[in-house]
mmCIF file of C-alpha atoms in Angstrom:
data_model
loop_
_atom_site.group_PDB
_atom_site.id
_atom_site.type_symbol
_atom_site.label_atom_id
_atom_site.label_comp_id
_atom_site.label_asym_id
_atom_site.label_seq_id
_atom_site.Cartn_x
_atom_site.Cartn_y
_atom_site.Cartn_z
ATOM 1 C CA MET A 2 -7.089 -152.031 172.483
ATOM 2 C CA GLN A 3 -8.208 -154.625 174.424
ATOM 3 C CA TYR A 4 -10.610 -157.580 174.094
ATOM 4 C CA ASP A 5 -11.200 -160.413 176.635
ATOM 5 C CA ARG A 6 -12.415 -164.353 175.510
ATOM 6 C CA THR A 7 -16.239 -162.559 176.248
ATOM 7 C CA ASP A 8 -16.161 -160.075 173.937
ATOM 8 C CA ALA A 9 -14.404 -162.536 171.403
ATOM 9 C CA ARG A 10 -17.631 -164.510 171.945
ATOM 10 C CA ILE A 11 -19.659 -161.502 171.619
ATOM 11 C CA LEU A 12 -18.086 -160.628 168.237
ATOM 12 C CA GLU A 13 -18.331 -163.905 166.761
ATOM 13 C CA ILE A 14 -21.757 -163.738 167.444
ATOM 14 C CA VAL A 15 -21.980 -160.216 166.192
ATOM 15 C CA GLN A 16 -20.120 -160.858 162.900
ATOM 16 C CA LYS A 17 -22.669 -163.843 162.124
ATOM 17 C CA ASN A 18 -25.943 -161.617 163.073
ATOM 18 C CA ASN A 19 -25.924 -158.278 164.654
ATOM 19 C CA ARG A 20 -29.548 -157.946 164.520
ATOM 20 C CA LEU A 21 -30.097 -160.494 167.216
ATOM 21 C CA THR A 22 -30.663 -158.726 170.905
ATOM 22 C CA SER A 23 -28.376 -157.986 174.039
ATOM 23 C CA GLU A 24 -30.885 -160.427 175.614
ATOM 24 C CA VAL A 25 -29.789 -163.234 172.899
ATOM 25 C CA ILE A 26 -26.438 -162.004 172.534
ATOM 26 C CA GLY A 27 -25.919 -161.374 176.667
ATOM 27 C CA GLU A 28 -27.375 -165.204 176.872
ATOM 28 C CA MET A 29 -25.331 -166.769 174.173
ATOM 29 C CA ALA A 30 -22.163 -165.497 175.689
ATOM 30 C CA GLY A 31 -22.766 -166.441 179.019
ATOM 31 C CA LEU A 32 -23.827 -162.864 180.460
ATOM 32 C CA SER A 33 -26.704 -160.257 181.391
ATOM 33 C CA ALA A 34 -28.452 -158.055 178.901
ATOM 34 C CA THR A 35 -27.124 -154.692 180.864
ATOM 35 C CA ALA A 36 -23.177 -156.670 180.792
ATOM 36 C CA CYS A 37 -23.794 -157.526 177.141
ATOM 37 C CA GLN A 38 -24.788 -154.001 176.167
ATOM 38 C CA ARG A 39 -22.182 -152.092 178.327
ATOM 39 C CA ARG A 40 -19.486 -154.822 176.993
ATOM 40 C CA LEU A 41 -20.815 -153.626 172.890
ATOM 41 C CA LYS A 42 -20.774 -149.947 173.870
ATOM 42 C CA ARG A 43 -17.066 -150.101 175.119
ATOM 43 C CA LEU A 44 -16.639 -152.480 171.889
ATOM 44 C CA ARG A 45 -17.888 -149.775 169.324
ATOM 45 C CA SER A 46 -15.346 -147.336 171.452
ATOM 46 C CA ASP A 47 -12.332 -148.841 171.509
ATOM 47 C CA GLY A 48 -13.126 -149.042 167.489
ATOM 48 C CA ILE A 49 -13.057 -152.598 167.646
ATOM 49 C CA ILE A 50 -16.494 -153.100 165.979
ATOM 50 C CA GLU A 51 -15.938 -150.160 163.454
ATOM 51 C CA ALA A 52 -19.878 -150.572 161.964
ATOM 52 C CA ASP A 53 -22.860 -152.161 162.087
ATOM 53 C CA VAL A 54 -23.796 -153.036 158.414
ATOM 54 C CA SER A 55 -26.336 -154.800 156.004
ATOM 55 C CA ILE A 56 -24.936 -156.746 153.107
ATOM 56 C CA VAL A 57 -27.063 -155.464 150.345
ATOM 57 C CA SER A 58 -27.761 -157.796 146.866
ATOM 58 C CA PRO A 59 -26.205 -155.178 143.903
ATOM 59 C CA LYS A 60 -28.455 -157.436 141.829
ATOM 60 C CA ALA A 61 -31.913 -157.095 143.598
ATOM 61 C CA VAL A 62 -31.072 -153.445 143.870
ATOM 62 C CA GLY A 63 -30.242 -152.717 140.165
ATOM 63 C CA ARG A 64 -26.446 -152.741 140.365
ATOM 64 C CA PRO A 65 -26.017 -156.363 138.484
ATOM 65 C CA LEU A 66 -22.956 -154.897 136.866
ATOM 66 C CA GLN A 67 -19.559 -156.193 139.807
ATOM 67 C CA MET A 68 -16.329 -155.149 138.818
ATOM 68 C CA LEU A 69 -12.322 -154.987 140.750
ATOM 69 C CA VAL A 70 -10.409 -152.720 139.271
ATOM 70 C CA LEU A 71 -6.249 -152.875 139.664
ATOM 71 C CA VAL A 72 -5.413 -149.212 139.222
ATOM 72 C CA SER A 73 -2.030 -148.025 139.183
ATOM 73 C CA LEU A 74 -0.845 -144.975 139.661
ATOM 74 C CA GLU A 75 1.596 -142.417 137.333
ATOM 75 C CA ARG A 76 3.811 -141.726 140.440
ATOM 76 C CA GLU A 77 3.319 -142.406 144.341
ATOM 77 C CA ARG A 78 3.352 -139.776 145.935
ATOM 78 C CA THR A 79 1.886 -138.844 149.844
ATOM 79 C CA ASP A 80 -0.032 -135.965 147.501
ATOM 80 C CA ILE A 81 -1.351 -138.245 144.833
ATOM 81 C CA ILE A 82 -2.184 -141.201 147.123
ATOM 82 C CA ASP A 83 -4.132 -139.122 149.548
ATOM 83 C CA ARG A 84 -5.815 -137.701 146.492
ATOM 84 C CA PHE A 85 -6.939 -140.522 145.248
ATOM 85 C CA LYS A 86 -8.199 -141.936 148.099
ATOM 86 C CA LYS A 87 -10.220 -138.823 148.616
ATOM 87 C CA ALA A 88 -11.994 -139.615 145.231
ATOM 88 C CA ILE A 89 -12.418 -143.364 146.129
ATOM 89 C CA LYS A 90 -14.384 -142.176 149.192
ATOM 90 C CA SER A 91 -16.099 -139.557 147.569
ATOM 91 C CA SER A 92 -17.168 -141.993 144.769
ATOM 92 C CA ALA A 93 -20.976 -143.763 145.515
ATOM 93 C CA GLU A 94 -20.326 -146.489 142.109
ATOM 94 C CA VAL A 95 -16.749 -147.569 144.377
ATOM 95 C CA VAL A 96 -18.074 -149.641 147.357
ATOM 96 C CA ASN A 97 -14.684 -150.973 148.614
ATOM 97 C CA GLY A 98 -11.431 -149.998 148.222
ATOM 98 C CA PHE A 99 -8.034 -151.269 149.208
ATOM 99 C CA TYR A 100 -4.713 -149.263 148.753
ATOM 100 C CA VAL A 101 -1.988 -152.380 148.310
ATOM 101 C CA THR A 102 1.550 -153.740 147.729
ATOM 102 C CA GLY A 103 2.726 -155.766 144.427
ATOM 103 C CA GLU A 104 1.251 -154.521 140.912
ATOM 104 C CA ALA A 105 -1.368 -152.374 141.216
ATOM 105 C CA ASP A 106 -1.141 -149.157 143.939
ATOM 106 C CA PHE A 107 -5.227 -149.935 144.516
ATOM 107 C CA VAL A 108 -7.681 -152.710 144.415
ATOM 108 C CA LEU A 109 -11.654 -151.262 143.948
ATOM 109 C CA TYR A 110 -14.731 -153.043 144.082
ATOM 110 C CA VAL A 111 -16.971 -151.404 141.806
ATOM 111 C CA THR A 112 -20.818 -151.661 140.225
ATOM 112 C CA ALA A 113 -22.491 -150.354 137.854
ATOM 113 C CA ARG A 114 -26.237 -150.333 136.437
ATOM 114 C CA THR A 115 -24.896 -151.546 132.777
ATOM 115 C CA MET A 116 -21.719 -151.256 130.854
ATOM 116 C CA ASP A 117 -22.674 -148.147 129.553
ATOM 117 C CA GLU A 118 -22.385 -146.748 133.379
ATOM 118 C CA TYR A 119 -19.470 -148.410 134.266
ATOM 119 C CA GLU A 120 -17.493 -146.553 130.573
ATOM 120 C CA GLN A 121 -18.908 -142.963 131.910
ATOM 121 C CA PHE A 122 -17.538 -143.938 135.224
ATOM 122 C CA THR A 123 -14.004 -145.210 133.548
ATOM 123 C CA ARG A 124 -13.767 -141.957 131.480
ATOM 124 C CA ARG A 125 -14.450 -139.639 134.673
ATOM 125 C CA PHE A 126 -12.489 -141.525 137.128
ATOM 126 C CA PHE A 127 -9.740 -142.366 136.125
ATOM 127 C CA TYR A 128 -9.189 -141.082 132.045
ATOM 128 C CA GLU A 129 -9.771 -137.462 133.324
ATOM 129 C CA ASN A 130 -6.931 -137.697 135.977
ATOM 130 C CA PRO A 131 -3.982 -137.734 134.677
ATOM 131 C CA ASN A 132 -2.303 -139.269 138.280
ATOM 132 C CA ILE A 133 -3.665 -142.825 136.908
ATOM 133 C CA LYS A 134 -0.940 -144.681 135.165
ATOM 134 C CA GLY A 135 -3.390 -147.243 134.258
ATOM 135 C CA PHE A 136 -6.439 -149.358 135.162
ATOM 136 C CA LYS A 137 -7.202 -153.460 134.733
ATOM 137 C CA THR A 138 -10.738 -154.470 134.827
ATOM 138 C CA MET A 139 -12.259 -158.032 136.066
ATOM 139 C CA VAL A 140 -15.837 -158.276 135.356
ATOM 140 C CA ILE A 141 -17.080 -160.583 138.433
ATOM 141 C CA VAL A 142 -19.345 -163.572 137.068
ATOM 142 C CA ASP A 143 -20.070 -164.606 140.429
ATOM 143 C CA ARG A 144 -20.052 -163.705 144.306
ATOM 144 C CA VAL A 145 -18.919 -167.050 145.962
ATOM 145 C CA LYS A 146 -18.513 -165.077 149.276
ATOM 146 C CA VAL A 147 -19.523 -162.476 150.743
ATOM 147 C CA GLY A 148 -19.376 -160.440 154.117
ATOM 148 C CA PHE A 149 -16.513 -158.490 156.969
ATOM 149 C CA ALA A 150 -16.539 -161.155 159.114
ATOM 150 C CA ILE A 151 -13.024 -161.886 160.843
ATOM 151 C CA PRO A 152 -12.188 -165.222 162.612
ATOM 152 C CA ILE A 153 -11.869 -163.902 166.290
ATOM 153 C CA GLU A 154 -8.967 -164.988 168.288
ATOM 154 C CA PRO A 155 -9.935 -165.416 171.917
ATOM 155 C CA PRO A 156 -6.489 -163.153 173.507
ATOM 156 C CA GLU A 157 -4.032 -165.802 175.648
ATOM 157 C CA ASP A 158 -4.755 -165.804 179.134
#
């Protein structure tokens, strides 16, 4: 996956606002709209741009409870890890899931409407899974920063 300085500028722009037109992005990056569209298409097909998303307020859509959950597996076998990754991907309550090093095996970002709903989720997702050794929940008090923007370093010439 290769990108140049112009691609780096496009990536900076679309990470801040992906609703801009190709004309506006092109103008900001010093390109024509057509050249900008070609580059965006290539950045997407090469997997450099993974998705174009909107960040939604959990509170605004009735999911005011947000938690970070540290999950430890009973055993670290590839089949158990793969099954748990699949469960994460298929769970609507799990917004983000990370397989990590350190004290926990996974860190999950989970949302819920109520604490009762979260408790039902934990029963179904953790307690009923014999491969879960334990989990620790941290309730998020305030989202200080939210986003997916990655610092973009222009490639060396």
